[in-house]
mmCIF file of N, CA, C and O in Angstrom:
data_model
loop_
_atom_site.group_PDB
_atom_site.id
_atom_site.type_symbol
_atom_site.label_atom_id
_atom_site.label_comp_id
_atom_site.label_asym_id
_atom_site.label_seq_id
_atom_site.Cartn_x
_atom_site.Cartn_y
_atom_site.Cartn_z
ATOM 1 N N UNK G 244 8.464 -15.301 -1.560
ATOM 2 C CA UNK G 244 7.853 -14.166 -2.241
ATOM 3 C C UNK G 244 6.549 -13.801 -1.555
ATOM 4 O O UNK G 244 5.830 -14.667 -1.057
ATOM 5 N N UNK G 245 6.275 -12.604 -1.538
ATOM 6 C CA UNK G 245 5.148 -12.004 -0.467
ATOM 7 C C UNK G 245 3.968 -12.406 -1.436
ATOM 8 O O UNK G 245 4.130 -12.692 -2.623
ATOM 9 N N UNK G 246 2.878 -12.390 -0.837
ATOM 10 C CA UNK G 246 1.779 -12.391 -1.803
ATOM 11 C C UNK G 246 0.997 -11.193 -1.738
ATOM 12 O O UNK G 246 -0.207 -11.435 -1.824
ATOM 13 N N UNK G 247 1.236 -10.175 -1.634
ATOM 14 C CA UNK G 247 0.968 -8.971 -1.776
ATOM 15 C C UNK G 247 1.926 -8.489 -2.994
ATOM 16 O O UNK G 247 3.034 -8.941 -3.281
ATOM 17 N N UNK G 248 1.202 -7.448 -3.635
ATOM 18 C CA UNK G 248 1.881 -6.938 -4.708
ATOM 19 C C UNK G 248 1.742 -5.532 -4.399
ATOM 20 O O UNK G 248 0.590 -5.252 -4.064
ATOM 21 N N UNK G 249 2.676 -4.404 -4.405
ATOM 22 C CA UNK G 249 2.510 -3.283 -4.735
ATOM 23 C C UNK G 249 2.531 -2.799 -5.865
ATOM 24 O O UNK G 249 3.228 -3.566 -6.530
ATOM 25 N N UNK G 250 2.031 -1.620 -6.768
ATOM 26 C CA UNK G 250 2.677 -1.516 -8.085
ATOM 27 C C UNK G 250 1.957 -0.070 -8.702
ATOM 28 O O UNK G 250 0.941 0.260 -8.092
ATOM 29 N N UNK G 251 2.117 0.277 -9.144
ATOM 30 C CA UNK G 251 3.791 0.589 -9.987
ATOM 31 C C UNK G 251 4.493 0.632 -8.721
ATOM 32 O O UNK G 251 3.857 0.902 -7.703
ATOM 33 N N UNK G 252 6.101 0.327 -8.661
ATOM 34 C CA UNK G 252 6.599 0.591 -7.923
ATOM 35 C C UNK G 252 8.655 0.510 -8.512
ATOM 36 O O UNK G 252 9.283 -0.515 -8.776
ATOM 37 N N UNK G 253 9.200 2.031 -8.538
ATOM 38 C CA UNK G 253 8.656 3.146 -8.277
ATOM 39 C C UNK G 253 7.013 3.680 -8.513
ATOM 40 O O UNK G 253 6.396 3.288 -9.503
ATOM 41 N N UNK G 254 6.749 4.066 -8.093
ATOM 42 C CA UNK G 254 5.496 5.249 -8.361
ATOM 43 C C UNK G 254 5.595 6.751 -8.279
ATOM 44 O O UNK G 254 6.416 7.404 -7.634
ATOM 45 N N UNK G 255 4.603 7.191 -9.056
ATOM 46 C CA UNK G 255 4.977 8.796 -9.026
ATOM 47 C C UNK G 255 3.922 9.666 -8.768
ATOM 48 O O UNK G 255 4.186 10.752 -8.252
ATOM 49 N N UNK G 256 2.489 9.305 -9.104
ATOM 50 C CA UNK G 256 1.489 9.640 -8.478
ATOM 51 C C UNK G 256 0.128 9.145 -7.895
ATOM 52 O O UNK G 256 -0.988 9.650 -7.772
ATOM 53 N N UNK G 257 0.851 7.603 -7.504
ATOM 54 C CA UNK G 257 -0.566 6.476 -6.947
ATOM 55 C C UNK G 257 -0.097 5.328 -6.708
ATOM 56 O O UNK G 257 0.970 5.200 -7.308
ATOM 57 N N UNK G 258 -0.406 4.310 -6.047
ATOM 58 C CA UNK G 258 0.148 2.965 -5.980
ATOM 59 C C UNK G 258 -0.949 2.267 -6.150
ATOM 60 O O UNK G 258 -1.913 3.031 -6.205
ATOM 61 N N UNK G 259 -1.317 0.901 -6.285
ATOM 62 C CA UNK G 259 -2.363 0.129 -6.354
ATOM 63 C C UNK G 259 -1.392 -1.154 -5.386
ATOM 64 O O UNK G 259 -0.189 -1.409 -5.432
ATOM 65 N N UNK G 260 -2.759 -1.910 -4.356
ATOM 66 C CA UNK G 260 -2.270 -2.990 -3.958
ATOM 67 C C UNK G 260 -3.161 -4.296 -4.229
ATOM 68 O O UNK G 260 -4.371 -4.465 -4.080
ATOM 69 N N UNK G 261 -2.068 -5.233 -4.716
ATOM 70 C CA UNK G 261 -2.784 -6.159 -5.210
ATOM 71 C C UNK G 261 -2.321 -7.700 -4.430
ATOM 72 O O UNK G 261 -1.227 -8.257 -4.518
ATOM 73 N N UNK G 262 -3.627 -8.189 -3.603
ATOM 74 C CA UNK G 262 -3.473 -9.010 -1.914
ATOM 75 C C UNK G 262 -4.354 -10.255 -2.242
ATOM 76 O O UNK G 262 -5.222 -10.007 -3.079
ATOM 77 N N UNK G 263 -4.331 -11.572 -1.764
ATOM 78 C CA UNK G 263 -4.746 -12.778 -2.380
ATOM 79 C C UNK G 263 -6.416 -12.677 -1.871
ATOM 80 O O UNK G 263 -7.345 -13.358 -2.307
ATOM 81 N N UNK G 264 -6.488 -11.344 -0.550
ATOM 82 C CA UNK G 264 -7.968 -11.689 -0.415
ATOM 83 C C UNK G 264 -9.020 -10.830 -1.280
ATOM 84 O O UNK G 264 -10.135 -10.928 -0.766
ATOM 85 N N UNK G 265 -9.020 -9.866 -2.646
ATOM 86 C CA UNK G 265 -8.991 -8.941 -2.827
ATOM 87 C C UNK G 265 -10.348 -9.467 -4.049
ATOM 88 O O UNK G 265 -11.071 -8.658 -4.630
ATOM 89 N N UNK G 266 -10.409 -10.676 -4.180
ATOM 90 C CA UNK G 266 -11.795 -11.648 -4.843
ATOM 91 C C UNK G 266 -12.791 -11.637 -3.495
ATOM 92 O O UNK G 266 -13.938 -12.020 -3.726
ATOM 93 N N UNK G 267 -12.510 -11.265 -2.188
ATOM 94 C CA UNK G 267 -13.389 -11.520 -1.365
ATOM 95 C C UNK G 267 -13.999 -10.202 -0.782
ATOM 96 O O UNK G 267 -13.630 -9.244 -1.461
ATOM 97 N N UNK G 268 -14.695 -9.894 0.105
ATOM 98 C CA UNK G 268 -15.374 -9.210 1.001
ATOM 99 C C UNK G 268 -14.410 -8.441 2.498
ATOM 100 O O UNK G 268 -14.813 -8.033 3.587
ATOM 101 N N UNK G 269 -13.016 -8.510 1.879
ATOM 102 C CA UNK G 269 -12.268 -8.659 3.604
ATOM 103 C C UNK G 269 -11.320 -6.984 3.258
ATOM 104 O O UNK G 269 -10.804 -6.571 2.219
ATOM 105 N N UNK G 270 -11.399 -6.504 4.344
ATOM 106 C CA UNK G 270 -10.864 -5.097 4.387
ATOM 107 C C UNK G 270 -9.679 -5.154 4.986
ATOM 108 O O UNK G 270 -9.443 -5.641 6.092
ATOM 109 N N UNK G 271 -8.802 -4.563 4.115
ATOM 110 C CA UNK G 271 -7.270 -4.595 4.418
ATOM 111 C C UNK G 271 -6.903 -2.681 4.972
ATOM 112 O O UNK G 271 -7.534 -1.652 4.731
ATOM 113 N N UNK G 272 -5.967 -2.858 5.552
ATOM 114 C CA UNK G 272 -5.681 -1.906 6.455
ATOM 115 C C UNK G 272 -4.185 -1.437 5.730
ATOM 116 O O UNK G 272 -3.250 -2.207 5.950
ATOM 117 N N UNK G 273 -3.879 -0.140 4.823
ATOM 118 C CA UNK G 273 -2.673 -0.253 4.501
ATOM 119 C C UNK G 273 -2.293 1.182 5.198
ATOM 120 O O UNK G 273 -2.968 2.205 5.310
ATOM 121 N N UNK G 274 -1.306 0.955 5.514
ATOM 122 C CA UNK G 274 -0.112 2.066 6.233
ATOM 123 C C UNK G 274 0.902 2.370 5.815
ATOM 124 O O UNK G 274 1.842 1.582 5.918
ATOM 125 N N UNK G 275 1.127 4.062 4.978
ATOM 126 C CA UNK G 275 2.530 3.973 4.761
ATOM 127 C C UNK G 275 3.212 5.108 5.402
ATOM 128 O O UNK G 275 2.660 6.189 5.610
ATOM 129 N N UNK G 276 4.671 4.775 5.769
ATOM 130 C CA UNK G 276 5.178 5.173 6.822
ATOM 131 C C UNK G 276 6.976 5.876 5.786
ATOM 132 O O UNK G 276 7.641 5.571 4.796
ATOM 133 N N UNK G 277 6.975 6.615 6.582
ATOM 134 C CA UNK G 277 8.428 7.458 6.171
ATOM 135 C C UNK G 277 9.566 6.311 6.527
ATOM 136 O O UNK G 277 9.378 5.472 7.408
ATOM 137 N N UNK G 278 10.731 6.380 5.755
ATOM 138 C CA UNK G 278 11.755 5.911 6.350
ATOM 139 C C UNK G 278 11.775 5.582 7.898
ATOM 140 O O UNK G 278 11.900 4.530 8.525
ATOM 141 N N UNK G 279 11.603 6.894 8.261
ATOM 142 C CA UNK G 279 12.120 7.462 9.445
ATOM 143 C C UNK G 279 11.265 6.899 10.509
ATOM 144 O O UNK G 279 11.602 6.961 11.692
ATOM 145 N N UNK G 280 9.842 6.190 9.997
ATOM 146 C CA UNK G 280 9.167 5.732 10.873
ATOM 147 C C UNK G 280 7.589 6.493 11.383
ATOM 148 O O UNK G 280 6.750 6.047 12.166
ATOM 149 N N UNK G 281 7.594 7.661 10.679
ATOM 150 C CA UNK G 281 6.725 8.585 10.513
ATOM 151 C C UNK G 281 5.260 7.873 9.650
ATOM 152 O O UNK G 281 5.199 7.648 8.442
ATOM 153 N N UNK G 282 4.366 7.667 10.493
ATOM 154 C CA UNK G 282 2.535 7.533 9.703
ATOM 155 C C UNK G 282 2.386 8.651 8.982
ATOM 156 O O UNK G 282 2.219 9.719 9.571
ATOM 157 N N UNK G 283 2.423 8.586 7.529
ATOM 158 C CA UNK G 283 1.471 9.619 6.571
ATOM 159 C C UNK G 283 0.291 9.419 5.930
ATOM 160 O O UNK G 283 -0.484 10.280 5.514
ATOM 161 N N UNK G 284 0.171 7.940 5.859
ATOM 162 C CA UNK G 284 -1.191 7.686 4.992
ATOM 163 C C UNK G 284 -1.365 6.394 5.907
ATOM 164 O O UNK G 284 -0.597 5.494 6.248
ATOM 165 N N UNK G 285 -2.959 6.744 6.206
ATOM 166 C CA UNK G 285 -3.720 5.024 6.587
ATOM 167 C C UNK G 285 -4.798 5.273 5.781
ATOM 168 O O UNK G 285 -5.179 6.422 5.554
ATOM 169 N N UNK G 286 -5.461 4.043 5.210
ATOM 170 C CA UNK G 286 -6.295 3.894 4.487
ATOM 171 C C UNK G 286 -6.714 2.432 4.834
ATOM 172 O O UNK G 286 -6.182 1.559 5.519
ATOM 173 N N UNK G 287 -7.727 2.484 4.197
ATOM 174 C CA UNK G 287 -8.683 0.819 4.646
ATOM 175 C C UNK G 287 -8.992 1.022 3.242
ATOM 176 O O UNK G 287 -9.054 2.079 2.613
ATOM 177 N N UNK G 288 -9.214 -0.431 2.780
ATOM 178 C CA UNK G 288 -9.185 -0.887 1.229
ATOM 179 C C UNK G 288 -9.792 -1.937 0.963
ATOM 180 O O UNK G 288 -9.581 -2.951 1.628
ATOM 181 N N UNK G 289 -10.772 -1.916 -0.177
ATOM 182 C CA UNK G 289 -11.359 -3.500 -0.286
ATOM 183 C C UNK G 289 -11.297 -3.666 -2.118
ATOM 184 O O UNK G 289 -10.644 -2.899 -2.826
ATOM 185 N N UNK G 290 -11.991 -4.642 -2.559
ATOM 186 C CA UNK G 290 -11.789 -4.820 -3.825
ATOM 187 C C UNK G 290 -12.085 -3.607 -4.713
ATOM 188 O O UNK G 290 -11.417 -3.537 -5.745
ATOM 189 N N UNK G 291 -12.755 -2.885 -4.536
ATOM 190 C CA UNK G 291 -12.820 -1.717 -5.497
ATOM 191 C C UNK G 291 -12.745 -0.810 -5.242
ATOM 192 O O UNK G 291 -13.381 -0.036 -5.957
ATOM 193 N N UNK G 292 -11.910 -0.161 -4.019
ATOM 194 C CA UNK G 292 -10.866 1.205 -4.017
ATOM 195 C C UNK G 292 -9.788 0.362 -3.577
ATOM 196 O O UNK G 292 -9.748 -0.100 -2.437
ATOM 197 N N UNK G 293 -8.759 0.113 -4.607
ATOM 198 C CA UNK G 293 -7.251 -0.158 -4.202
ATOM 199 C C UNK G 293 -6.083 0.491 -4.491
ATOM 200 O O UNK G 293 -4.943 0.141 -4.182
ATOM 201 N N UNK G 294 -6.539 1.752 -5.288
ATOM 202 C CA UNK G 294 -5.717 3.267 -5.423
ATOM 203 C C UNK G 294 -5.311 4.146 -4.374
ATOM 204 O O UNK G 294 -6.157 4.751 -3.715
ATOM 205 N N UNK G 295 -3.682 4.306 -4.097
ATOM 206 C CA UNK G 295 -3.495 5.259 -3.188
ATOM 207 C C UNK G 295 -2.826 6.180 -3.722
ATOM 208 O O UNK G 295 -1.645 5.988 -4.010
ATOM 209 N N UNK G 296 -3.434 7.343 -3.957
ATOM 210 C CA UNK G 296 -2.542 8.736 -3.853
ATOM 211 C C UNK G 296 -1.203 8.891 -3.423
ATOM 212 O O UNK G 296 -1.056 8.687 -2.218
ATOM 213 N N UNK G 297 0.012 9.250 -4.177
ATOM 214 C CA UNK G 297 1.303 9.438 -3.191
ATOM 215 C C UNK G 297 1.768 10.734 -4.322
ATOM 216 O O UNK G 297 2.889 10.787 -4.827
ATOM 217 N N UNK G 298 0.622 11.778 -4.600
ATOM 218 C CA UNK G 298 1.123 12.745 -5.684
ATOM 219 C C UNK G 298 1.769 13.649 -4.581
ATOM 220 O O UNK G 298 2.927 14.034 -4.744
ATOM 221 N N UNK G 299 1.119 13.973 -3.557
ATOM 222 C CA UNK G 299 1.928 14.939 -3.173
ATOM 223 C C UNK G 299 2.675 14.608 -1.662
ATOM 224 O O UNK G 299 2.621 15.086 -0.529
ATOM 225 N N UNK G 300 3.169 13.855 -2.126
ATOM 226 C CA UNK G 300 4.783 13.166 -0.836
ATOM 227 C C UNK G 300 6.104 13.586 -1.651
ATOM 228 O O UNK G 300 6.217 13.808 -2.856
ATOM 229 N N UNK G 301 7.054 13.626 -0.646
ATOM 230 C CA UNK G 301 8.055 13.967 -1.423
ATOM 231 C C UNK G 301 9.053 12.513 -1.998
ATOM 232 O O UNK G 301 9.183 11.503 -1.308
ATOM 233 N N UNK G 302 9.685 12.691 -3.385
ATOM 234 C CA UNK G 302 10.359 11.804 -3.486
ATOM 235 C C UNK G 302 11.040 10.778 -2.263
ATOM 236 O O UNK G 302 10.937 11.263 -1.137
ATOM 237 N N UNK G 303 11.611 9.642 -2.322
ATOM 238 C CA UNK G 303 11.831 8.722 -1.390
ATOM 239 C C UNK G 303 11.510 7.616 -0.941
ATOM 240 O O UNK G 303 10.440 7.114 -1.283
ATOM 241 N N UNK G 304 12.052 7.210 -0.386
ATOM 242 C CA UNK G 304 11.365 5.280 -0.368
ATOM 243 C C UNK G 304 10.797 5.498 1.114
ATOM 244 O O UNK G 304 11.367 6.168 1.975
ATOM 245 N N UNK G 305 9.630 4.851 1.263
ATOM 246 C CA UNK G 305 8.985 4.513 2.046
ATOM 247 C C UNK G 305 8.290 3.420 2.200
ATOM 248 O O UNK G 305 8.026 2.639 1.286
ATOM 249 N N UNK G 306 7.934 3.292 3.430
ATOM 250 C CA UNK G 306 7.829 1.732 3.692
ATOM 251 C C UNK G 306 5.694 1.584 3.887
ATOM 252 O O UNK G 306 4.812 2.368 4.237
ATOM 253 N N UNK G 307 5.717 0.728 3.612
ATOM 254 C CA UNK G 307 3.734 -0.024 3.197
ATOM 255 C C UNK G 307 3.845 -1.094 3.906
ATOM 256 O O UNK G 307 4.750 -1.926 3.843
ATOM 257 N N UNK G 308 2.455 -1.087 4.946
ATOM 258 C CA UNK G 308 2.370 -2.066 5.752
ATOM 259 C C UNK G 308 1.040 -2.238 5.778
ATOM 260 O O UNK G 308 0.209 -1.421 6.173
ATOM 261 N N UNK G 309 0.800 -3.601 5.236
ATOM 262 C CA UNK G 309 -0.528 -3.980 4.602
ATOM 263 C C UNK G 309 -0.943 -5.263 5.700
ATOM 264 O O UNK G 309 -0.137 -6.136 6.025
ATOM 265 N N UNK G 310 -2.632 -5.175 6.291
ATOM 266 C CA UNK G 310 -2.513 -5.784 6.986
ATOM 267 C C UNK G 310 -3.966 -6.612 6.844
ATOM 268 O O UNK G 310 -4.780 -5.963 6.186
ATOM 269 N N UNK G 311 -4.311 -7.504 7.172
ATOM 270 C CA UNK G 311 -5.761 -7.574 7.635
ATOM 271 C C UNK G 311 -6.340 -9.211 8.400
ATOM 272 O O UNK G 311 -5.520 -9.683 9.187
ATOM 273 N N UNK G 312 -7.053 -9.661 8.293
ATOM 274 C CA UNK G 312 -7.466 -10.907 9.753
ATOM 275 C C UNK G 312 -6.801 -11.802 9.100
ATOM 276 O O UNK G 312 -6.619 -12.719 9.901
ATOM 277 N N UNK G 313 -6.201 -12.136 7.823
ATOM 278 C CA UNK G 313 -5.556 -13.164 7.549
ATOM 279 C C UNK G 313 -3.826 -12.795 6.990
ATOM 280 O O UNK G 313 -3.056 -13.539 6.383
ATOM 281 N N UNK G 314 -3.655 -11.626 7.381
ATOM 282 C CA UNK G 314 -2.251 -11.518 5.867
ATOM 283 C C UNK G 314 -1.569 -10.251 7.203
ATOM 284 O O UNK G 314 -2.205 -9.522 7.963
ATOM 285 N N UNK G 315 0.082 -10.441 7.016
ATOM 286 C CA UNK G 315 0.798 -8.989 7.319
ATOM 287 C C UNK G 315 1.324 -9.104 6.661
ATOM 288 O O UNK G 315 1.555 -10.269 6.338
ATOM 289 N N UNK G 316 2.141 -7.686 5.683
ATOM 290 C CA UNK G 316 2.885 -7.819 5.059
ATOM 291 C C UNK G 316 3.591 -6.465 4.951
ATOM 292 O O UNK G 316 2.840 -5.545 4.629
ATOM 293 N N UNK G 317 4.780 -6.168 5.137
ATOM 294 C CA UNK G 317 5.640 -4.703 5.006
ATOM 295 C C UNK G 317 6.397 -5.127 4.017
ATOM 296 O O UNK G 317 6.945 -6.209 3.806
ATOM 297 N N UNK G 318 6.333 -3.595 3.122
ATOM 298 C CA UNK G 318 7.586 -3.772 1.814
ATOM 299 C C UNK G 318 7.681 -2.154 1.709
ATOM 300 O O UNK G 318 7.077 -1.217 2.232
ATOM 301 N N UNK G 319 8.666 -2.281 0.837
ATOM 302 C CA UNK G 319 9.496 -0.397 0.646
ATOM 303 C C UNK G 319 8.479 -0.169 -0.941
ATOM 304 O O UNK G 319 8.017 -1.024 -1.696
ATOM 305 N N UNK G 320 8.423 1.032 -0.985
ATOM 306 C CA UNK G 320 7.920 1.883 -1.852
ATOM 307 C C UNK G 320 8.437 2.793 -2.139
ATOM 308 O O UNK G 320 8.529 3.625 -1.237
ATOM 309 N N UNK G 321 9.248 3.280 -3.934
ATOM 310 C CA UNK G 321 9.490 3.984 -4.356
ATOM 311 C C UNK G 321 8.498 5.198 -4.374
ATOM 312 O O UNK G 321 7.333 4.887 -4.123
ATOM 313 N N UNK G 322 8.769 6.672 -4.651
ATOM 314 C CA UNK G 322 8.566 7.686 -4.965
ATOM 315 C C UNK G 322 9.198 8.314 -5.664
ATOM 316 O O UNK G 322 10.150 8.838 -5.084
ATOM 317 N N UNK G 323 9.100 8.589 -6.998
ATOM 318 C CA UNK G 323 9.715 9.317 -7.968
ATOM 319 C C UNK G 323 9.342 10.001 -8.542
ATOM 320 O O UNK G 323 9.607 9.686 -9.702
ATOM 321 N N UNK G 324 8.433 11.509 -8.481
ATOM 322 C CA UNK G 324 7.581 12.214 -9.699
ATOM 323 C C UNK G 324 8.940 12.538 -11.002
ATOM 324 O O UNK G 324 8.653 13.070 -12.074
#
């Protein structure tokens, strides 16, 4: 089991990520990418912005690739408004 959490997931207008370093000072790098392999969102994230916007993407699963000096982790992400 990953130790990253995405969630809500489906989601319909935001995701939150929830990562074991996220009590500390360490900036995570999240990327989410189209099926298809397509970059739409990069964002850098630390303990108190861990909200991402996905109101205006279109329905579909896409893939989150969360990264930073200690952790990788890729998982799929619903979209459902």
């Amino acid at each position: 089991e990953s130790p990253v959490q995405i969630y809500p997931n489906p989601s319909t207008n935001y995701f939150k990520v929830s990562h074991p370093e996220n009590h500390q000072d360490h900036t995570i790098q999240i990327k989410l990418f189209t099926i298809e392999g397509e970059l739409i969102i990069q964002k850098s994230i630390n303990r108190t912005s861990d909200q991402i916007s996905v109101a205006e993407l279109n329905n579909g699963i896409y893939v989150v690739c969360i990264e930073s000096e200690n952790l990788k982790d890729t998982q799929k992400l619903v979209i459902n408004h």
